[in-house]
């Protein structure tokens, strides 16, 4: 999105982050403790901020990976639009409320949250949700990950530790 200040860009990123995080939780019936998120400066300099979503369940449950499937993605985008009062403008708040973006856990960000910043972006995704092309993601098997990590090891002890982690079933 084109914004005139870095503060608006951060507000957009945080608003979109909380909208997506909450939409994922509601659309996929997750507890709020199963997924978390944060905004950081973009390391590639393609944008000013990156939204990082991650699963807090040890080893991950594959929730975020499932969003790369079109039906799940559409469900999340629909829920995000619904949360930000896109469909029910009569009941819409001005910027953010406890029905859409605000929660106990993001109190520090309440002053920057503004659903109006993220709505155009989400509306565009909503309008194009059936046109989007989803490319299957190549998920590397655990064995491939293990071998890749072992190639980077400096000692046999490191390789033994990786083998022990793999044999115990941890990711």
Short mmCIF file of C-alpha atoms in Angstrom, two decimals:
data_model
loop_
_atom_site.label_atom_id
_atom_site.label_comp_id
_atom_site.label_asym_id
_atom_site.label_seq_id
_atom_site.Cartn_x
_atom_site.Cartn_y
_atom_site.Cartn_z
CA UNK A 1 0.00 0.00 0.00
CA UNK A 2 1.14 3.51 -0.58
CA UNK A 3 1.28 5.45 2.65
CA UNK A 4 2.86 8.79 3.37
CA UNK A 5 4.76 7.95 6.55
CA UNK A 6 6.58 5.05 8.10
CA UNK A 7 4.15 5.26 11.00
CA UNK A 8 1.20 4.55 8.68
CA UNK A 9 3.09 1.64 7.14
CA UNK A 10 3.71 0.16 10.57
CA UNK A 11 0.07 0.74 11.54
CA UNK A 12 -1.01 -1.02 8.32
CA UNK A 13 1.33 -3.95 9.03
CA UNK A 14 0.19 -4.34 12.64
CA UNK A 15 -3.48 -4.00 11.71
CA UNK A 16 -3.17 -6.59 8.94
CA UNK A 17 -1.15 -8.88 11.21
CA UNK A 18 -3.75 -8.88 13.99
CA UNK A 19 -6.61 -9.23 11.49
CA UNK A 20 -4.97 -12.25 9.83
CA UNK A 21 -3.91 -13.84 13.10
CA UNK A 22 -7.39 -13.58 14.57
CA UNK A 23 -9.00 -14.70 11.29
CA UNK A 24 -6.77 -17.78 11.24
CA UNK A 25 -7.71 -18.60 14.83
CA UNK A 26 -11.43 -18.25 14.15
CA UNK A 27 -11.53 -19.80 10.67
CA UNK A 28 -9.49 -22.83 11.72
CA UNK A 29 -10.91 -23.14 15.23
CA UNK A 30 -7.61 -22.57 17.02
CA UNK A 31 -6.95 -21.43 20.55
CA UNK A 32 -5.26 -18.03 20.75
CA UNK A 33 -2.23 -19.72 22.28
CA UNK A 34 -1.65 -21.92 19.20
CA UNK A 35 -0.52 -19.14 16.87
CA UNK A 36 1.43 -15.96 17.44
CA UNK A 37 2.75 -13.11 15.34
CA UNK A 38 4.95 -10.05 15.20
CA UNK A 39 5.98 -7.31 12.78
CA UNK A 40 9.62 -6.69 11.98
CA UNK A 41 11.51 -4.48 9.54
CA UNK A 42 11.74 -6.21 6.17
CA UNK A 43 15.11 -7.87 5.70
CA UNK A 44 14.86 -7.94 1.89
CA UNK A 45 13.99 -4.25 1.54
CA UNK A 46 11.12 -5.13 -0.83
CA UNK A 47 8.79 -3.57 1.74
CA UNK A 48 9.20 -1.71 5.00
CA UNK A 49 7.74 -4.38 7.27
CA UNK A 50 7.24 -8.13 7.34
CA UNK A 51 4.46 -9.92 9.18
CA UNK A 52 5.69 -13.08 10.85
CA UNK A 53 3.06 -15.66 11.80
CA UNK A 54 4.17 -18.78 13.62
CA UNK A 55 2.72 -21.79 15.34
CA UNK A 56 3.47 -22.09 19.03
CA UNK A 57 2.69 -25.81 19.18
CA UNK A 58 5.92 -27.80 19.52
CA UNK A 59 6.79 -29.19 16.10
CA UNK A 60 3.90 -27.28 14.53
CA UNK A 61 0.52 -28.66 13.63
CA UNK A 62 0.70 -27.62 9.97
CA UNK A 63 -1.87 -24.87 10.38
CA UNK A 64 0.09 -22.19 8.56
CA UNK A 65 1.06 -24.63 5.84
CA UNK A 66 -2.64 -25.42 5.29
CA UNK A 67 -3.33 -21.74 4.53
CA UNK A 68 -1.45 -22.24 1.28
CA UNK A 69 -4.39 -24.33 0.06
CA UNK A 70 -6.98 -22.20 -1.75
CA UNK A 71 -10.10 -23.27 0.21
CA UNK A 72 -8.41 -22.59 3.56
CA UNK A 73 -6.91 -19.32 2.30
CA UNK A 74 -10.36 -18.18 1.12
CA UNK A 75 -11.88 -19.11 4.47
CA UNK A 76 -9.25 -17.03 6.30
CA UNK A 77 -9.67 -14.02 3.99
CA UNK A 78 -13.47 -14.20 4.35
CA UNK A 79 -13.12 -14.28 8.14
CA UNK A 80 -10.65 -11.36 8.13
CA UNK A 81 -13.06 -9.26 6.05
CA UNK A 82 -15.92 -10.23 8.33
CA UNK A 83 -13.87 -9.31 11.41
CA UNK A 84 -13.07 -5.86 10.04
CA UNK A 85 -16.77 -5.16 9.50
CA UNK A 86 -16.53 -5.20 5.70
CA UNK A 87 -19.91 -6.89 5.30
CA UNK A 88 -21.75 -5.15 8.15
CA UNK A 89 -20.93 -1.48 7.78
CA UNK A 90 -23.83 -0.39 10.00
CA UNK A 91 -22.18 -2.01 13.04
CA UNK A 92 -18.63 -0.99 12.06
CA UNK A 93 -16.36 0.78 14.51
CA UNK A 94 -14.34 3.84 13.51
CA UNK A 95 -10.85 2.32 13.75
CA UNK A 96 -10.64 -0.75 15.99
CA UNK A 97 -12.75 -2.41 18.64
CA UNK A 98 -12.78 -5.58 20.72
CA UNK A 99 -15.05 -7.21 18.13
CA UNK A 100 -12.47 -6.80 15.36
CA UNK A 101 -8.84 -6.05 16.22
CA UNK A 102 -8.39 -5.18 19.87
CA UNK A 103 -7.62 -7.76 22.51
CA UNK A 104 -6.07 -7.91 25.95
CA UNK A 105 -2.84 -9.17 24.36
CA UNK A 106 -2.35 -6.29 21.93
CA UNK A 107 -3.15 -3.38 24.24
CA UNK A 108 0.17 -1.69 23.44
CA UNK A 109 -0.90 -1.41 19.81
CA UNK A 110 -4.50 -0.23 20.27
CA UNK A 111 -3.64 3.36 19.36
CA UNK A 112 -2.12 2.40 15.97
CA UNK A 113 -4.70 -0.19 14.93
CA UNK A 114 -7.00 1.05 12.19
CA UNK A 115 -9.18 -1.35 10.24
CA UNK A 116 -9.52 1.25 7.47
CA UNK A 117 -5.83 0.80 6.62
CA UNK A 118 -6.09 -2.95 6.03
CA UNK A 119 -9.58 -3.13 4.52
CA UNK A 120 -8.61 -2.09 0.96
CA UNK A 121 -5.90 -4.76 0.85
CA UNK A 122 -8.18 -7.44 2.29
CA UNK A 123 -11.02 -6.38 -0.02
CA UNK A 124 -8.70 -6.79 -3.00
CA UNK A 125 -7.76 -10.29 -1.81
CA UNK A 126 -11.43 -11.05 -1.19
CA UNK A 127 -12.44 -9.87 -4.67
CA UNK A 128 -9.65 -11.87 -6.34
CA UNK A 129 -9.81 -14.95 -4.10
CA UNK A 130 -11.23 -17.16 -6.85
CA UNK A 131 -8.71 -15.95 -9.43
CA UNK A 132 -5.61 -16.53 -7.32
CA UNK A 133 -3.35 -19.31 -8.53
CA UNK A 134 -1.95 -21.50 -5.79
CA UNK A 135 1.30 -23.23 -6.57
CA UNK A 136 1.90 -26.42 -4.59
CA UNK A 137 4.59 -25.91 -2.01
CA UNK A 138 7.46 -28.36 -2.03
CA UNK A 139 7.70 -29.45 1.55
CA UNK A 140 11.03 -31.02 2.34
CA UNK A 141 10.75 -34.34 4.13
CA UNK A 142 12.19 -34.75 7.60
CA UNK A 143 14.87 -37.07 6.21
CA UNK A 144 15.96 -34.42 3.70
CA UNK A 145 16.03 -31.77 6.43
CA UNK A 146 18.09 -34.07 8.63
CA UNK A 147 20.64 -34.76 5.89
CA UNK A 148 20.85 -31.06 5.04
CA UNK A 149 21.53 -30.19 8.67
CA UNK A 150 24.08 -32.97 9.08
CA UNK A 151 26.04 -31.64 6.08
CA UNK A 152 26.46 -28.38 7.98
CA UNK A 153 27.77 -30.07 11.15
CA UNK A 154 31.36 -29.58 12.22
CA UNK A 155 31.59 -32.58 14.58
CA UNK A 156 30.25 -36.09 14.95
CA UNK A 157 28.65 -35.07 18.24
CA UNK A 158 26.45 -32.57 16.42
CA UNK A 159 25.41 -35.30 13.96
CA UNK A 160 24.64 -37.69 16.84
CA UNK A 161 22.48 -35.06 18.54
CA UNK A 162 20.56 -34.48 15.29
CA UNK A 163 20.07 -38.25 14.89
CA UNK A 164 18.79 -38.50 18.46
CA UNK A 165 16.34 -35.64 17.87
CA UNK A 166 15.14 -37.26 14.65
CA UNK A 167 14.77 -40.74 16.23
CA UNK A 168 12.75 -39.31 19.12
CA UNK A 169 10.25 -37.87 16.62
CA UNK A 170 10.88 -34.22 17.33
CA UNK A 171 10.87 -31.77 14.44
#
